[in-house]
Amino acid sequence: MKLTVNGDTLTLTGTTIADLVTQLELTGRRLAVEVNREIIPKSQHGEFTLNEGDVVEIVHAIGGG
Amino acid sequence: MSDLLTIAGKTYSSRLLIGTGKYKDFDETRDAIETSGAEIVTVAIRRTNIGQNADEPNLLDYITPDKYTILPNTAGCYTAEEAVRCCKLARELLDGHDLVKLEVLGDQKTLYPNIIHTVQAAKELIDDGFKVMVYTNDDPIVAKELEDMGCVAVMPLGSLIGSGLGILNPHNIRLIMEEANIPIIVDAGVGTASDAAIAMEMGCDGVLLNSAVAHARKPVLMASAMKKAIEAGRESFLAGRMPRKAYASASSPLDGLSR
């Protein structure tokens, strides 16, 4: 299915957020994920099913003041 | 001497809060922050780079949440809505950690706080259970309002973010402190160690800085200087300075001089 992830179009081969995280080689990283502007807690990434056209944001911590 | 800073019920022995932006690399970030002695460290929340190599280093592997109190900021947010969203993402990212640095900016030229949006965001965040340390201007009335709303620390600017111009209106900072019952932390504008010492001598509870260390020619050495300046300024405040006089007053006794 096609998703928008951090502003870019991406084709997901799996179905869940965990699948997406694996596909992006981000497994084990400290992340927060929003789907269509709603935060999906880490504990639900394994079962949360994404749908065609979903808008996903994945964020992390970077240097800042 | 026990002289601890308490923010939202947690105590800290360092009164220096430090940012993680603008360093050469994460090694320098870690070295500077370790040297500074800071216990509260700010970070920004941004989109993860998609398609980057998987072993790209991660800031929180260098500045770890078990060692430091991580203070996510809302830098780059220009509306209350953006800032609230950013704080919620930070809370999820940091496993429910609810201490945040709220800053809602007005424009890119000044990065001056937009107080209307700041107040609105602070209210929403406090209602949602966040502990809000709020970046604001040096207006004593606004500072008191933010305290009364339930912010856990008020952080007036010394001067514009990243300007290094020092504390341009110490009189206003003093007015803010006179009325405050929560920590007042000068945030932004500190350019060098004496600026930090001045803030602490005035009686501020702490100083938050980033560029002064990260943009120093030798950041780790400046981190050391800042640690000492904060400690010296704090001790000087607690010791109480001598009164200023218009004329000389001899330190050596006037009597008993051989004539």
XYZ file of C-alpha atoms in Angstrom:
324
model
C 0.000 0.000 0.000
C 1.046 3.588 -0.567
C 1.620 5.839 2.444
C 2.945 9.316 3.009
C 5.797 9.052 5.517
C 7.424 12.269 6.716
C 6.122 14.002 3.621
C 7.353 11.455 1.083
C 5.365 8.756 -0.710
C 6.375 5.241 0.238
C 5.144 1.771 -0.627
C 4.767 -0.472 2.403
C 5.116 -4.180 1.828
C 3.685 -5.215 5.225
C 0.612 -3.979 7.080
C 1.512 -2.661 10.544
C 3.545 0.190 11.993
C 6.088 -2.380 13.135
C 6.371 -3.570 9.516
C 6.968 0.005 8.395
C 9.608 0.553 11.078
C 11.355 -2.657 10.003
C 11.176 -1.721 6.314
C 12.788 1.647 7.118
C 15.536 -0.132 9.118
C 14.581 1.847 12.219
C 13.991 -1.130 14.513
C 15.134 -0.568 18.080
C 15.412 3.187 17.674
C 13.803 5.681 19.988
C 10.904 7.014 17.915
C 7.425 8.404 18.138
C 4.865 7.653 15.444
C 1.762 9.566 14.416
C -0.796 8.228 11.956
C -3.135 10.829 10.474
C -2.101 13.192 13.280
C -2.882 10.719 16.054
C -0.054 9.375 18.184
C 0.091 5.596 18.219
C 1.870 4.365 21.370
C 4.881 2.081 20.945
C 2.996 -0.738 22.644
C 0.527 -0.785 19.716
C 3.001 -0.677 16.828
C 2.892 -4.452 16.429
C -0.853 -4.673 15.877
C -1.772 -1.239 14.467
C -2.769 -1.769 10.834
C -2.050 0.987 8.342
C -4.349 1.814 5.439
C -3.801 3.036 1.902
C -3.164 6.799 1.909
C -2.359 7.092 5.615
C -0.154 10.011 6.542
C 2.570 8.867 8.911
C 5.012 10.989 10.869
C 8.039 9.407 12.512
C 10.087 11.650 14.784
C 13.158 11.373 16.961
C 15.270 13.596 19.184
C 18.022 15.736 17.689
C 20.268 18.487 19.009
C 18.450 21.623 20.086
C 18.513 24.414 22.640
C 26.398 23.366 51.486
C 23.138 22.012 50.166
C 21.737 24.454 47.632
C 19.535 22.560 45.273
C 17.364 23.680 42.389
C 13.895 22.142 42.517
C 11.813 21.929 39.352
C 8.484 20.118 39.388
C 9.418 18.313 42.599
C 12.765 17.003 41.394
C 16.015 18.401 42.753
C 19.165 19.235 40.824
C 22.579 20.244 42.103
C 23.531 22.053 38.883
C 21.855 25.324 37.994
C 23.111 25.197 34.436
C 20.703 23.839 31.847
C 22.262 23.202 28.501
C 21.237 22.613 24.893
C 22.494 20.006 22.449
C 22.268 22.034 19.223
C 24.978 23.280 16.884
C 27.853 21.071 18.036
C 30.352 19.642 15.558
C 29.305 16.044 16.322
C 27.811 13.913 19.080
C 31.218 13.291 20.687
C 31.683 17.000 21.161
C 28.083 17.320 22.393
C 28.663 14.630 25.013
C 32.045 16.004 26.113
C 30.758 19.567 26.463
C 27.667 18.525 28.376
C 29.565 16.231 30.707
C 32.065 18.996 31.408
C 29.301 21.539 32.057
C 27.936 19.448 34.909
C 24.412 20.148 33.642
C 21.714 17.664 34.642
C 18.896 19.047 32.493
C 19.593 18.872 28.771
C 17.356 20.169 26.006
C 16.675 18.356 22.735
C 14.551 19.103 19.679
C 11.994 16.779 18.086
C 12.238 16.372 14.340
C 11.287 14.006 11.532
C 13.473 10.910 11.343
C 15.477 10.810 8.142
C 13.951 8.140 5.964
C 16.332 6.099 3.860
C 19.423 7.072 5.844
C 21.859 4.378 6.837
C 20.613 2.332 9.718
C 23.669 2.878 11.893
C 23.337 6.658 11.848
C 24.135 7.739 15.413
C 21.327 8.811 17.696
C 21.635 11.761 20.088
C 19.966 9.876 22.930
C 22.683 7.209 22.761
C 25.175 9.914 23.728
C 22.993 11.940 26.083
C 21.078 9.158 27.768
C 17.787 9.599 29.616
C 19.046 7.486 32.538
C 21.843 9.978 33.180
C 20.208 13.293 32.274
C 16.783 14.854 32.589
C 15.904 15.250 28.925
C 14.004 18.448 28.253
C 12.358 18.339 24.824
C 11.715 21.764 23.361
C 9.175 23.073 20.881
C 11.709 25.091 18.918
C 10.534 25.840 15.406
C 6.862 25.955 16.429
C 5.043 29.171 15.558
C 1.553 28.263 16.755
C 0.082 26.801 19.936
C -1.236 23.854 17.938
C 2.213 22.947 16.576
C 3.796 23.281 20.005
C 1.215 21.076 21.728
C 1.581 18.434 19.011
C 5.363 18.523 19.403
C 5.130 18.035 23.183
C 2.803 15.056 22.768
C 5.242 13.445 20.317
C 8.071 14.100 22.772
C 6.141 12.459 25.597
C 5.577 9.370 23.480
C 9.211 9.371 22.361
C 10.466 9.595 25.945
C 8.151 6.949 27.413
C 5.723 9.284 29.158
C 8.256 11.864 30.344
C 6.155 14.994 30.785
C 8.635 17.817 31.492
C 8.841 20.077 28.441
C 10.327 23.373 27.373
C 7.559 25.326 25.686
C 8.637 27.961 23.209
C 6.272 29.362 20.622
C 8.093 31.725 18.342
C 6.898 34.928 16.741
C 9.112 35.356 13.693
C 12.331 34.048 12.219
C 14.201 37.323 12.443
C 13.958 37.638 16.211
C 12.752 34.210 17.400
C 10.928 36.341 19.939
C 8.203 34.444 21.805
C 4.631 34.814 20.598
C 3.040 35.301 23.991
C -0.559 34.826 22.863
C 0.218 31.389 21.454
C 2.571 30.601 24.339
C -0.180 31.192 26.914
C -2.684 29.161 24.905
C -0.267 26.253 24.495
C 0.751 26.362 28.155
C -2.891 26.054 29.199
C -3.548 23.077 26.917
C -0.369 21.333 28.009
C -0.957 21.852 31.721
C -4.533 20.574 31.336
C -3.063 17.492 29.652
C -0.715 16.821 32.571
C 2.511 18.266 31.196
C 5.009 20.045 33.430
C 5.782 23.169 31.481
C 8.983 25.188 31.624
C 8.109 28.180 29.519
C 10.288 30.425 27.391
C 8.932 33.944 27.510
C 9.901 37.574 27.117
C 11.086 39.646 30.073
C 7.653 41.076 30.852
C 6.955 40.643 34.578
C 3.174 40.600 34.116
C 3.335 37.802 31.539
C 5.777 35.880 33.739
C 3.372 36.048 36.688
C 0.436 34.956 34.530
C 2.412 31.932 33.351
C 3.265 31.037 36.941
C -0.352 31.429 38.051
C -1.481 29.128 35.229
C 0.693 26.373 36.653
C 3.960 26.458 34.713
C 6.756 24.837 36.741
C 9.443 27.320 35.691
C 9.416 30.629 33.865
C 12.318 31.249 31.509
C 12.636 34.845 30.349
C 15.083 35.696 27.602
C 18.210 37.657 28.447
C 18.357 38.722 24.809
C 17.457 37.141 21.476
C 18.078 33.411 21.001
C 21.572 32.814 19.647
C 22.509 36.508 19.839
C 25.034 36.259 22.663
C 24.172 39.823 23.695
C 23.847 38.978 27.401
C 21.120 40.212 29.728
C 19.868 43.392 28.143
C 17.245 44.293 30.699
C 18.373 43.140 34.141
C 15.801 45.418 35.759
C 12.942 43.469 34.210
C 14.497 40.131 35.167
C 14.711 41.441 38.725
C 11.045 42.517 38.663
C 10.114 39.018 37.496
C 12.116 37.411 40.309
C 10.630 39.650 42.979
C 7.153 38.258 42.322
C 8.048 34.655 41.525
C 7.429 31.570 43.642
C 8.765 29.151 41.031
C 12.217 28.947 39.463
C 13.169 31.788 37.123
C 15.706 30.620 34.581
C 17.327 32.983 32.122
C 16.982 31.301 28.748
C 18.642 32.733 25.655
C 21.117 35.506 25.124
C 24.013 34.370 27.305
C 27.176 34.868 25.246
C 29.999 34.262 27.658
C 30.719 33.232 31.226
C 30.290 36.688 32.747
C 26.738 36.887 31.342
C 25.853 33.664 33.153
C 27.493 34.909 36.357
C 25.520 38.163 36.177
C 22.241 36.263 35.863
C 23.089 34.139 38.882
C 24.349 37.104 40.955
C 21.006 38.778 40.392
C 19.355 35.795 42.012
C 18.097 33.839 39.030
C 17.551 30.184 39.860
C 19.382 28.941 36.793
C 20.552 29.644 33.279
C 19.727 27.763 30.079
C 22.190 28.214 27.248
C 23.401 26.500 24.102
C 25.108 28.679 21.500
C 27.534 30.250 23.985
C 29.113 26.817 24.442
C 28.481 25.225 21.044
C 29.731 28.248 19.109
C 32.725 28.954 21.319
C 36.065 28.335 19.616
C 36.630 25.565 22.174
C 33.189 24.343 23.277
C 34.372 21.950 25.982
C 36.528 24.630 27.602
C 33.617 27.080 27.491
C 31.406 24.439 29.098
C 33.883 24.344 31.958
C 33.873 28.157 32.147
C 30.064 28.211 32.279
C 29.973 25.664 35.094
C 32.293 27.842 37.160
C 30.471 31.058 36.256
C 27.131 29.630 37.367
C 28.625 28.392 40.633
C 30.500 31.650 41.269
C 27.438 33.740 40.470
C 25.236 31.644 42.730
C 27.671 31.812 45.655
C 28.062 35.529 45.116
C 24.280 35.963 45.267
C 24.025 33.868 48.442
C 26.984 35.705 50.014
C 25.366 39.080 49.329
C 27.434 41.745 47.666
C 28.784 44.764 49.496
C 26.896 48.029 49.111
C 27.975 50.295 46.295
C 29.493 53.606 47.425
C 30.241 56.762 45.532
C 33.548 57.411 47.356
C 36.585 55.466 48.515
C 36.652 53.544 51.768
C 40.114 52.343 52.865
C 40.549 48.643 53.527
C 43.624 49.151 55.714
C 43.273 50.840 59.155
C 43.995 54.537 59.140
C 45.416 54.529 62.719
C 48.963 53.585 63.730
C 50.698 54.739 60.608
C 54.401 55.676 61.202
C 54.890 59.353 60.688
